[in-house]
XYZ file of N, CA and C in Angstrom:
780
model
N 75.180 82.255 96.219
C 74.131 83.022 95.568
C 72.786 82.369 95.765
N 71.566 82.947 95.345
C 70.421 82.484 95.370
C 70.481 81.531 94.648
N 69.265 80.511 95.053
C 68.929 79.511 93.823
C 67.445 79.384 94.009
N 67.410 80.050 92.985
C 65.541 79.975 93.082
C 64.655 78.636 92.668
N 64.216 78.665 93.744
C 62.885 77.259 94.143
C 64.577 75.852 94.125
N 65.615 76.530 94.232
C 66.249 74.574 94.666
C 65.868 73.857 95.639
N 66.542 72.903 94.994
C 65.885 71.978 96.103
C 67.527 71.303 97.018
N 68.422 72.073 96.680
C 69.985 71.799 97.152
C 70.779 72.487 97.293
N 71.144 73.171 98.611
C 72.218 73.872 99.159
C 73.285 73.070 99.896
N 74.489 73.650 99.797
C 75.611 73.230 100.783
C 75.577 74.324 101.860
N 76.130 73.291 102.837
C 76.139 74.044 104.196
C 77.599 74.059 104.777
N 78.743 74.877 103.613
C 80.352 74.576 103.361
C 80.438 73.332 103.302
N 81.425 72.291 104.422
C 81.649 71.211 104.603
C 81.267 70.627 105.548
N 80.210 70.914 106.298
C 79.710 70.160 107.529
C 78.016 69.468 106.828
N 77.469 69.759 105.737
C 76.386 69.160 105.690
C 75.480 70.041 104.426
N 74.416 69.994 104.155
C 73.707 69.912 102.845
C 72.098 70.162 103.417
N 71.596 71.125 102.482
C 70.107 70.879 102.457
C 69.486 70.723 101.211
N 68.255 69.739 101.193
C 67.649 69.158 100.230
C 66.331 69.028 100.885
N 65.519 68.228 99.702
C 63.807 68.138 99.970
C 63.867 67.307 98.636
N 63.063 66.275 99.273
C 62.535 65.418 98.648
C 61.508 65.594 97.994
N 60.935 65.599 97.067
C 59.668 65.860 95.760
C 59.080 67.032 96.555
N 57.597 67.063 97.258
C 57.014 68.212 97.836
C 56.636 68.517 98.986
N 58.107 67.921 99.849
C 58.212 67.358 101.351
C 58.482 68.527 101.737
N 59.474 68.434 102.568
C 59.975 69.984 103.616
C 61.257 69.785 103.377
N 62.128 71.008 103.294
C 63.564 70.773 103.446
C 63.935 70.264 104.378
N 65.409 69.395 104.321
C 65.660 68.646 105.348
C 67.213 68.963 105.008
N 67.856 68.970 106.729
C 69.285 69.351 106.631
C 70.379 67.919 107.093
N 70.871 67.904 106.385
C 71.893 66.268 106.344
C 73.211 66.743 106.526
N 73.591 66.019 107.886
C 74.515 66.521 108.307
C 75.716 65.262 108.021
N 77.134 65.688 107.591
C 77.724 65.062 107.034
C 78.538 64.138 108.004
N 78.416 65.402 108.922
C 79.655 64.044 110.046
C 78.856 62.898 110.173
N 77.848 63.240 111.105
C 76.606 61.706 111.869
C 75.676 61.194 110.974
N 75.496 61.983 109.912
C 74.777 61.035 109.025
C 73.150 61.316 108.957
N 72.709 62.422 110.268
C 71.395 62.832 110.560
C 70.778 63.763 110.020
N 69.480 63.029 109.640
C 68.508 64.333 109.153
C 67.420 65.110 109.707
N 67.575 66.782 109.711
C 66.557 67.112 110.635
C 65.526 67.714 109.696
N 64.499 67.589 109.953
C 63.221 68.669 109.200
C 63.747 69.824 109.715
N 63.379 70.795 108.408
C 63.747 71.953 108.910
C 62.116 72.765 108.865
N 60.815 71.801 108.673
C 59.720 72.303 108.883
C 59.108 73.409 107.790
N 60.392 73.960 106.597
C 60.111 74.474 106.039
C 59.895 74.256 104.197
N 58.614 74.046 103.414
C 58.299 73.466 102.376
C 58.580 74.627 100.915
N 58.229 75.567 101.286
C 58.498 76.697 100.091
C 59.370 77.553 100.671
N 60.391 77.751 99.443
C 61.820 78.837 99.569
C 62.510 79.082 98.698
N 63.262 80.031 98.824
C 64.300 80.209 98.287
C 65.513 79.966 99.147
N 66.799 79.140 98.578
C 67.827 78.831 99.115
C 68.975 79.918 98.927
N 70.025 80.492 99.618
C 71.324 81.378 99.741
C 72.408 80.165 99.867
N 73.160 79.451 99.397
C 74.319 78.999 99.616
C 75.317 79.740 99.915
N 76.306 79.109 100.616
C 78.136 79.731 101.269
C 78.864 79.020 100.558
N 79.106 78.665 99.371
C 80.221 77.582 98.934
C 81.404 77.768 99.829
N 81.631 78.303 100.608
C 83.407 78.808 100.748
C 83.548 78.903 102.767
N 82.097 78.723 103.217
C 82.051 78.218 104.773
C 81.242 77.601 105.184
N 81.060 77.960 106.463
C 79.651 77.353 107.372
C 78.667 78.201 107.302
N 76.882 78.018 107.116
C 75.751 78.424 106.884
C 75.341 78.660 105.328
N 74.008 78.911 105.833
C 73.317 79.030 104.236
C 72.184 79.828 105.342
N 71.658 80.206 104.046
C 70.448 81.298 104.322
C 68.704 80.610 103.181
N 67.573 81.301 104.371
C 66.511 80.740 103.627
C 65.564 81.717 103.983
N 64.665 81.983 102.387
C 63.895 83.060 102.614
C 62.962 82.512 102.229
N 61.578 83.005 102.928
C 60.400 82.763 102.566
C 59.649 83.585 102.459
N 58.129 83.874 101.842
C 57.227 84.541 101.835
C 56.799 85.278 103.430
N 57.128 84.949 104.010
C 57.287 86.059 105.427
C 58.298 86.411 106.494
N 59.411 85.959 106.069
C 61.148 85.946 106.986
C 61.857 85.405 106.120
N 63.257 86.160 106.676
C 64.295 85.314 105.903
C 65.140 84.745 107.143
N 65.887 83.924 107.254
C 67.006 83.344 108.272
C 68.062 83.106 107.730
N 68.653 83.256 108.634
C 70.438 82.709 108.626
C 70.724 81.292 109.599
N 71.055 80.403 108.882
C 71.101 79.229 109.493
C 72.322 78.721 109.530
N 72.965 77.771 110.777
C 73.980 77.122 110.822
C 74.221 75.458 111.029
N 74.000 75.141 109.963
C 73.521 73.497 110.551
C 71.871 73.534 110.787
N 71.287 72.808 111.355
C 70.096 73.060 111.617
C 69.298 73.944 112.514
N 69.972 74.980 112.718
C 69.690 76.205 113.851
C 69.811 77.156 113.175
N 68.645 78.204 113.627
C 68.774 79.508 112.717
C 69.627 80.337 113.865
N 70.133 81.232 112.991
C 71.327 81.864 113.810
C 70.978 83.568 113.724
N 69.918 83.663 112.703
C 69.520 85.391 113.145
C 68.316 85.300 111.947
N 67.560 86.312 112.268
C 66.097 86.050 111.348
C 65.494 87.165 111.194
N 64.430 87.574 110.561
C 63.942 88.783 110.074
C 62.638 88.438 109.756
N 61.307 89.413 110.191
C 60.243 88.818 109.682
C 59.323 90.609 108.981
N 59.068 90.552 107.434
C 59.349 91.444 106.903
C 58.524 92.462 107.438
N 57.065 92.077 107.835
C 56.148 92.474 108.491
C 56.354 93.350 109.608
N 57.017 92.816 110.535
C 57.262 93.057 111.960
C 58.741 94.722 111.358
N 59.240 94.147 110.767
C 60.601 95.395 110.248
C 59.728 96.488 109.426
N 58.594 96.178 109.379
C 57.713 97.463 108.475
C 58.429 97.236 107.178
N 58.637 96.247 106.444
C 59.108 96.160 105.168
C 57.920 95.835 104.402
N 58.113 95.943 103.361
C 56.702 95.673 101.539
C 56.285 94.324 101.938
N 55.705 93.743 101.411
C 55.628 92.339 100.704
C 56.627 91.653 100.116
N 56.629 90.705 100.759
C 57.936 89.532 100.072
C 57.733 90.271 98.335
N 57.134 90.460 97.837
C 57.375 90.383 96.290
C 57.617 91.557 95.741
N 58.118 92.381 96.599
C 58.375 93.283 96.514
C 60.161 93.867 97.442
N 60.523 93.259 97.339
C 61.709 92.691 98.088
C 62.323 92.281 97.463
N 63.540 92.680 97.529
C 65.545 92.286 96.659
C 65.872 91.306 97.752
N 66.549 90.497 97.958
C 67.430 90.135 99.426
C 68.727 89.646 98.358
N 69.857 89.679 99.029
C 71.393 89.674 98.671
C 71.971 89.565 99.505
N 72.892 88.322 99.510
C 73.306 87.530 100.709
C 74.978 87.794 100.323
N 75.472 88.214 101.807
C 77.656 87.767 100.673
C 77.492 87.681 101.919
N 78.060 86.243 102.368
C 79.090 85.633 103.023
C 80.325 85.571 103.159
N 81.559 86.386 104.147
C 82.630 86.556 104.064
C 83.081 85.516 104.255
N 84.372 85.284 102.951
C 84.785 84.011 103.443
C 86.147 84.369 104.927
N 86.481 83.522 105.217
C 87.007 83.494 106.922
C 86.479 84.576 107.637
N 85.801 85.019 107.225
C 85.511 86.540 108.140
C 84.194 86.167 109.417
N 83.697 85.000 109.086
C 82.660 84.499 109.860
C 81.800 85.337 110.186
N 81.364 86.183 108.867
C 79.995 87.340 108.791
C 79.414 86.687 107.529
N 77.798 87.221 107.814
C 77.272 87.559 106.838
C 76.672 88.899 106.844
N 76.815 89.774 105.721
C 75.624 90.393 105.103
C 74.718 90.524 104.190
N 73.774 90.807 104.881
C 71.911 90.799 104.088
C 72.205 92.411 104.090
N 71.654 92.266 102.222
C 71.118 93.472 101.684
C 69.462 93.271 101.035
N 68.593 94.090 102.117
C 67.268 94.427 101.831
C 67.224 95.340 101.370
N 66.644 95.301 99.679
C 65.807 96.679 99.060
C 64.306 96.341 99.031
N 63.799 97.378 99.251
C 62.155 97.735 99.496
C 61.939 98.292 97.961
N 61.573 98.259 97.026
C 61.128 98.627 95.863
C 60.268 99.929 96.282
N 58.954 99.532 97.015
C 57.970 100.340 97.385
C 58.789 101.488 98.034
N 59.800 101.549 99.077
C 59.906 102.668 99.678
C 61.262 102.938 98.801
N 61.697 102.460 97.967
C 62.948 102.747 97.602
C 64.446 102.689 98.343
N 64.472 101.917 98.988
C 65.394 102.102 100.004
C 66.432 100.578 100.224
N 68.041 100.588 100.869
C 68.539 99.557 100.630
C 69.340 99.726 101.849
N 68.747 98.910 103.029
C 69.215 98.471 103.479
C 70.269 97.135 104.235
N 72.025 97.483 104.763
C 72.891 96.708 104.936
C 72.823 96.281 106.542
N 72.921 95.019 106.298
C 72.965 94.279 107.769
C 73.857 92.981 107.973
N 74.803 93.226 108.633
C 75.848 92.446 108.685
C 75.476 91.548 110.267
N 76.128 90.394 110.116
C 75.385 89.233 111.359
C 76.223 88.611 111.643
N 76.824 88.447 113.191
C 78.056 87.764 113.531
C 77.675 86.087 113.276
N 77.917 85.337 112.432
C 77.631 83.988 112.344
C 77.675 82.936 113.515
N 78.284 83.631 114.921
C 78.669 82.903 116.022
C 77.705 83.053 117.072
N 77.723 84.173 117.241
C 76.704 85.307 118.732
C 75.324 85.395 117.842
N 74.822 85.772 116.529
C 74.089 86.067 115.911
C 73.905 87.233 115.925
N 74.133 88.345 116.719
C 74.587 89.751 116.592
C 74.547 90.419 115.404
N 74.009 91.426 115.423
C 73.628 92.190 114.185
C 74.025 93.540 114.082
N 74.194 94.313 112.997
C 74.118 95.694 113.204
C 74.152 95.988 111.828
N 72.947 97.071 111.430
C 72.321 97.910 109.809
C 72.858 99.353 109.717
N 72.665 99.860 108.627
C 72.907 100.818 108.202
C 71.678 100.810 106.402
N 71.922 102.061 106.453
C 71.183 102.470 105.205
C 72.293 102.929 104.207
N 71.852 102.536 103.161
C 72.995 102.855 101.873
C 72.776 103.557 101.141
N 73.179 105.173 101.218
C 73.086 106.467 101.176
C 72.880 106.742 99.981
N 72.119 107.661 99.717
C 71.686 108.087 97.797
C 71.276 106.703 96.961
N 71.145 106.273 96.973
C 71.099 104.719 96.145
C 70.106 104.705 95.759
N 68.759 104.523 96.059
C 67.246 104.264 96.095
C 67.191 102.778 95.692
N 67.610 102.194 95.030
C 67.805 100.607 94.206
C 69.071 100.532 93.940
N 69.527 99.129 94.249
C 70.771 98.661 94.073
C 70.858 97.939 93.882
N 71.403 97.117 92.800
C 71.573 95.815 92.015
C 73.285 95.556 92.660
N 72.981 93.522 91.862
C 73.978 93.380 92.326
C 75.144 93.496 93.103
N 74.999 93.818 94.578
C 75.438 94.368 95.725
C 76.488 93.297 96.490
N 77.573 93.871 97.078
C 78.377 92.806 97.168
C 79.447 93.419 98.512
N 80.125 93.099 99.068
C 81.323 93.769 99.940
C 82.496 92.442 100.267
N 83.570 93.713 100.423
C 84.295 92.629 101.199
C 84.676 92.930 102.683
N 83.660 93.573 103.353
C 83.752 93.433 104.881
C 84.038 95.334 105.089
N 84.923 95.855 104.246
C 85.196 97.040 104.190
C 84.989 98.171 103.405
N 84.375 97.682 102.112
C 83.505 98.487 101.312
C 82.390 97.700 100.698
N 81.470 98.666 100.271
C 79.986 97.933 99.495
C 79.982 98.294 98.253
N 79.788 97.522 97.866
C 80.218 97.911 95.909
C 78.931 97.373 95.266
N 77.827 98.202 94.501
C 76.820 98.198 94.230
C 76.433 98.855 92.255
N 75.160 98.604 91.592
C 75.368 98.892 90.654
C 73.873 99.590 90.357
N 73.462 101.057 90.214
C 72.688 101.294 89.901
C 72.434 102.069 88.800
N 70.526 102.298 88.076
C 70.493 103.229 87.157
C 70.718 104.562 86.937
N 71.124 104.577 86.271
C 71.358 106.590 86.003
C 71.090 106.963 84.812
N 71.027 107.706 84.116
C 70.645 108.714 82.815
C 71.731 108.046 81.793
N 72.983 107.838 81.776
C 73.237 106.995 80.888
C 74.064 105.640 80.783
N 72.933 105.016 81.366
C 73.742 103.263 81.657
C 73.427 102.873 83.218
N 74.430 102.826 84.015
C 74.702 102.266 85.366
C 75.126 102.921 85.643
N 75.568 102.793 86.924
C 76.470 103.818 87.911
C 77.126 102.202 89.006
N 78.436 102.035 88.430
C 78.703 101.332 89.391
C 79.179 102.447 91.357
N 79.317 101.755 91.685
C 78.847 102.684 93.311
C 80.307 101.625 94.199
N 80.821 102.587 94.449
C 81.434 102.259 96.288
C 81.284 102.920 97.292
N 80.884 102.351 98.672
C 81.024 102.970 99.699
C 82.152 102.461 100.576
N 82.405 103.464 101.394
C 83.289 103.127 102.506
C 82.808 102.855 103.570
N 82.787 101.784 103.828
C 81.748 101.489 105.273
C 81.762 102.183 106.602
N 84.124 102.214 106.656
C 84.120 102.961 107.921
C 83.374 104.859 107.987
N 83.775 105.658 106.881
C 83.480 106.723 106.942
C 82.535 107.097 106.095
N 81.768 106.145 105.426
C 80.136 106.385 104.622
C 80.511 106.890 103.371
N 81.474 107.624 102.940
C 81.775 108.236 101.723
C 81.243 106.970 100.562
N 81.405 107.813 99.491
C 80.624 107.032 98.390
C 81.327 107.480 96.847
N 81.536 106.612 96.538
C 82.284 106.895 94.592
C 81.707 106.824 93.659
N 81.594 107.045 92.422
C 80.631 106.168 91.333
C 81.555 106.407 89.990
N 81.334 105.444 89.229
C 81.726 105.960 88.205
C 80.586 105.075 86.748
N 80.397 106.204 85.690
C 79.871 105.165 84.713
C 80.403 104.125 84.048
N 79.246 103.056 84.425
C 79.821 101.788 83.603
C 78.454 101.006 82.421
N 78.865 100.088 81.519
C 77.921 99.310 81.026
C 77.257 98.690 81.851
N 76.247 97.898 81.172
C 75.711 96.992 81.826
C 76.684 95.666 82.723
N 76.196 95.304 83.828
C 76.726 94.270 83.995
C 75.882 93.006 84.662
N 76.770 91.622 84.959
C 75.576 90.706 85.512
C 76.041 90.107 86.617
N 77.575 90.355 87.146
C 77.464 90.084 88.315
C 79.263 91.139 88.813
N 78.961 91.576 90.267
C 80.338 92.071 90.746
C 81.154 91.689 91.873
N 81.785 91.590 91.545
C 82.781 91.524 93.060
C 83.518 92.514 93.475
N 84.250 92.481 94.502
C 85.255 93.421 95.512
C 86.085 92.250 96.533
N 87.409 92.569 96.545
C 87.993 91.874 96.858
C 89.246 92.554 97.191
N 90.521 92.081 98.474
C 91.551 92.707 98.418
C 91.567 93.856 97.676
N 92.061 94.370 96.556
C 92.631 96.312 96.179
C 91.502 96.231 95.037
N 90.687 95.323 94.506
C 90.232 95.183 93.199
C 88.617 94.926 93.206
N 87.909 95.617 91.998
C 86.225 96.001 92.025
C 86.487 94.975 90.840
N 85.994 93.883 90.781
C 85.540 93.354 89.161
C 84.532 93.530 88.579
N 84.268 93.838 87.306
C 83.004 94.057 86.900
C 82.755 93.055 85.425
N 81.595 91.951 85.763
C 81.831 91.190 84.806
C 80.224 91.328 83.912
N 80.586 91.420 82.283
C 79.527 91.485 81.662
C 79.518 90.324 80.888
N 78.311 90.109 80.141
C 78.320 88.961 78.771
C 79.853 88.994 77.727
N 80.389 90.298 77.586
C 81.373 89.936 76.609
C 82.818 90.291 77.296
N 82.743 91.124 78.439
C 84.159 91.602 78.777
C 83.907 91.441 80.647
N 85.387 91.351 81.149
C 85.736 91.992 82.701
C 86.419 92.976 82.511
N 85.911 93.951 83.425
C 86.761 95.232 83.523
C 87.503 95.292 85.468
N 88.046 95.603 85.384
C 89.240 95.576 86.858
C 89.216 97.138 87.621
N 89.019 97.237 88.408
C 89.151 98.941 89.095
C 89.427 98.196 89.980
N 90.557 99.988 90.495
C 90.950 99.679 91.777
C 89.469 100.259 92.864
N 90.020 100.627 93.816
C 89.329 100.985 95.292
C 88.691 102.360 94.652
N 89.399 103.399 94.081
C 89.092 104.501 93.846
C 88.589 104.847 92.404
N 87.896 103.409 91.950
C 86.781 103.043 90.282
C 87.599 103.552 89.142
N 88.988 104.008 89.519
C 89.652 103.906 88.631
C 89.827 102.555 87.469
N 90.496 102.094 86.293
C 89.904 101.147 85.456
C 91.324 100.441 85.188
N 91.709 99.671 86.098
C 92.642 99.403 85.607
C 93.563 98.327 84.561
N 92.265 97.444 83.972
C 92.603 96.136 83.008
C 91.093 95.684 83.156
N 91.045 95.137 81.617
C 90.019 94.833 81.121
C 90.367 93.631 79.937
N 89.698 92.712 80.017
C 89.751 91.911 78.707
C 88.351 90.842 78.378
N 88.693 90.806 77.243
C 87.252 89.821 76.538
C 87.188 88.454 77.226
N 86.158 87.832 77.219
C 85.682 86.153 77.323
C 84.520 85.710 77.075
N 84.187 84.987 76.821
C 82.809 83.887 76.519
C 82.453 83.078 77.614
N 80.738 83.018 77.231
C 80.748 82.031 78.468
C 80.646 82.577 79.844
N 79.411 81.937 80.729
C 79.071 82.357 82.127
C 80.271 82.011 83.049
N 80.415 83.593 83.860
C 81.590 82.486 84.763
C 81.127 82.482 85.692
N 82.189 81.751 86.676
C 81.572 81.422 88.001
C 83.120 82.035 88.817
N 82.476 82.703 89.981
C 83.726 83.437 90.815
C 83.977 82.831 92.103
N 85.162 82.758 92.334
C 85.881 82.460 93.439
C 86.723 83.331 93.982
N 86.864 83.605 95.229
C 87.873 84.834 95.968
C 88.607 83.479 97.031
N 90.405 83.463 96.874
C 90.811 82.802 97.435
C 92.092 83.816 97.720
N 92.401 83.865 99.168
C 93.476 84.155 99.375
C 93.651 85.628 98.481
N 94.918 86.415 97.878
C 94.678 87.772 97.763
C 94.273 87.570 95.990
N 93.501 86.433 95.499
C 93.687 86.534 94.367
C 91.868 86.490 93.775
N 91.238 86.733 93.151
C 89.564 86.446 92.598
C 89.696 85.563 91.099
N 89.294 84.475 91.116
C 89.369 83.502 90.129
C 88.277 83.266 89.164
N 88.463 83.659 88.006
C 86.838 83.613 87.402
C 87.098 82.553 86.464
N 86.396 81.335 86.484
C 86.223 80.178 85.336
C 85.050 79.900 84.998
N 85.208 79.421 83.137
C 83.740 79.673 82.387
C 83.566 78.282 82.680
N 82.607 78.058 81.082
C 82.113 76.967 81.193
C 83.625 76.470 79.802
N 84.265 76.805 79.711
C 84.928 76.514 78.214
C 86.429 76.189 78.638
N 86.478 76.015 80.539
C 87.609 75.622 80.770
C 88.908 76.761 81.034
N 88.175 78.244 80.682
C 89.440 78.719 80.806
C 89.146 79.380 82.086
N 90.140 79.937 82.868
C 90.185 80.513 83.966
C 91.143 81.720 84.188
N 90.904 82.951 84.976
C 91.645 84.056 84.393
C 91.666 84.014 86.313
N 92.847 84.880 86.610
C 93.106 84.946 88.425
C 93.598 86.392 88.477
N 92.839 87.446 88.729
C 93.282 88.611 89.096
C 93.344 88.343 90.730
N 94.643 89.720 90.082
C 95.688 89.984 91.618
C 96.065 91.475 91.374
N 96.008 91.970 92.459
C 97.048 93.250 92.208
C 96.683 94.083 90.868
N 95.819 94.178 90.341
C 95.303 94.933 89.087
C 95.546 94.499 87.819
N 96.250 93.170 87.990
C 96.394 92.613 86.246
C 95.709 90.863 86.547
N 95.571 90.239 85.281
C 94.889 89.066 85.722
C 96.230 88.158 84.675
N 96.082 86.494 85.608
C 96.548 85.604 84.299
C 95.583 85.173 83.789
N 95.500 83.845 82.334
C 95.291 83.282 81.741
C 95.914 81.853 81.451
N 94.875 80.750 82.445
C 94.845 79.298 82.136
C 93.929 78.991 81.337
N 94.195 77.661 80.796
C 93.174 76.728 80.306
C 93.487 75.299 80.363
N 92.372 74.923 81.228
C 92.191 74.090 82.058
C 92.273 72.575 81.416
N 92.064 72.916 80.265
C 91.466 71.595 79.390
C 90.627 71.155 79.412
N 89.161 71.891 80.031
C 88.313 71.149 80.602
C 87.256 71.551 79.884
N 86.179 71.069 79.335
C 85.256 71.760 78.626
C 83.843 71.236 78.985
N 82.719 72.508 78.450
C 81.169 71.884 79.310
C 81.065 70.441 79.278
N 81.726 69.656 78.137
C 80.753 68.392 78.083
C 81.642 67.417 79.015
N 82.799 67.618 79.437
C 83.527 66.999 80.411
C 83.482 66.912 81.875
N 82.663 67.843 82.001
C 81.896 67.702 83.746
C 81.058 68.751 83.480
N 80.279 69.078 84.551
C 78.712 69.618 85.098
C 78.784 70.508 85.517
N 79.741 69.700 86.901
C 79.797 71.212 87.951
C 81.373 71.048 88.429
N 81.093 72.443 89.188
C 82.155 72.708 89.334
C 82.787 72.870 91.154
N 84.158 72.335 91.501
C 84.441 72.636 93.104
C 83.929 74.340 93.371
N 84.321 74.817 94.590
C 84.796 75.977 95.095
C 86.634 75.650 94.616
N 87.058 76.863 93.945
C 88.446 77.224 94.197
C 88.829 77.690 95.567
N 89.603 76.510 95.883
C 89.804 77.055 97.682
C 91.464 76.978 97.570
N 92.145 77.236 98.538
C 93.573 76.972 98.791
C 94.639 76.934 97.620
N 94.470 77.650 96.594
C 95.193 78.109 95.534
C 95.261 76.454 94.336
N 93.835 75.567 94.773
C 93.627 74.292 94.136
C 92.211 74.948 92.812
């Protein structure tokens, strides 16, 4: 996710970017030990917890970077886009899928465009995301786009089908962050997750406290708070651990990778 004005991204397991007080970011690479300027002093950082690259946007482009090489770039001007400040950007990194997609909304023109980027070739290819005008919290897993916008009463959570464009909605509350994953849409608010399948049907829902933080491993999506507990939907129902672990017992937290 974004981290606005950090000063620390991971770059998966090959290396890290940081900046020293009001220097330039610099990318530290883990195998050799080397640091390169990356020449760039004001940003916003995109982390991948879960591969290789990170993403960096600035007041006139955004990039996709791999290690210290940008690997595909955008300059908003030149795309006939608004003003940086007037600009959404929304980054999901597939995990093994070795894509990313950038979702640009234009406020000014109303519009939300999807652009997916081979992380290898740097290869690109967009589309526009049909009826929408603004789209919050925007997310995919390679095969649908699962998005959350306003309507007359509440939200409209949103799926599309990427291969054949079709589009679903159904009303929901507010929410603050979503996923899509294997058969399952999560939708997580301040007091509850709610579970749909593919077709926003609703299929399990339950209460929790506490910000979580999400992980997609293997066919399962792992959500743990800050209070130690951790819930693992699969297949339309979720379990319930607790970890033993609580805020004042550590800070931060791994990526859930390899069913660890």
């Amino acid at each position: 996710g974004r981290n606005d004005n950090s000063a620390f991204v991971f770059d998966g397991e090959k290396g890290f970017v940081f900046k020293r007080g009001d220097g330039n970011y610099t990318y530290f690479d883990l195998t050799t030990g080397t640091e390169t300027d990356l020449g760039i002093s004001q940003a916003y950082l995109f982390s991948n917890d879960n591969g290789e690259g990170y993403a960096i946007q600035t007041s006139e482009s955004f990039m996709l970077f791999n290690g210290c090489g940008i690997v595909w770039s955008i300059n908003y001007s030149e795309e006939g886009l608004s003003d940086y400040t007037s600009l959404d950007i929304e980054v999901d990194f597939g995990p093994g899928r070795n894509e990313c997609w950038v979702f640009v909304t234009d406020f000014n023109s109303l519009m939300t465009n999807a652009i997916t980027v081979d992380m290898e070739s740097g290869s690109s290819s967009r589309m526009r995301i049909p009826n929408s005008e603004v789209c919050f919290d925007i997310v995919t897993d390679g095969q649908h786009i699962v998005w959350k916008q306003d309507d007359r009463f509440g939200y409209s959570l949103c799926l599309m089908d990427i291969n054949d464009g079709t589009v679903k909605s159904v009303t929901v509350a507010d929410a603050y962050k979503l996923y899509v994953a294997n058969n399952e849409v999560v939708v997580i608010s301040e007091t509850d997750v709610s579970i749909y399948d593919k077709d926003l049907n609703e299929l399990n829902s339950f209460n929790t406290v506490g910000y979580l933080r999400t992980f997609v491993s293997g066919d399962s999506i792992v959500l743990l708070n800050y209070r130690g507990q951790m819930y693992r939907i699969s297949n339309g129902t979720y379990d319930y651990f607790d970890t033993g672990l609580s805020s004042d017992q550590y800070s931060r937290m791994q990526v859930y990778r390899n069913d660890d």
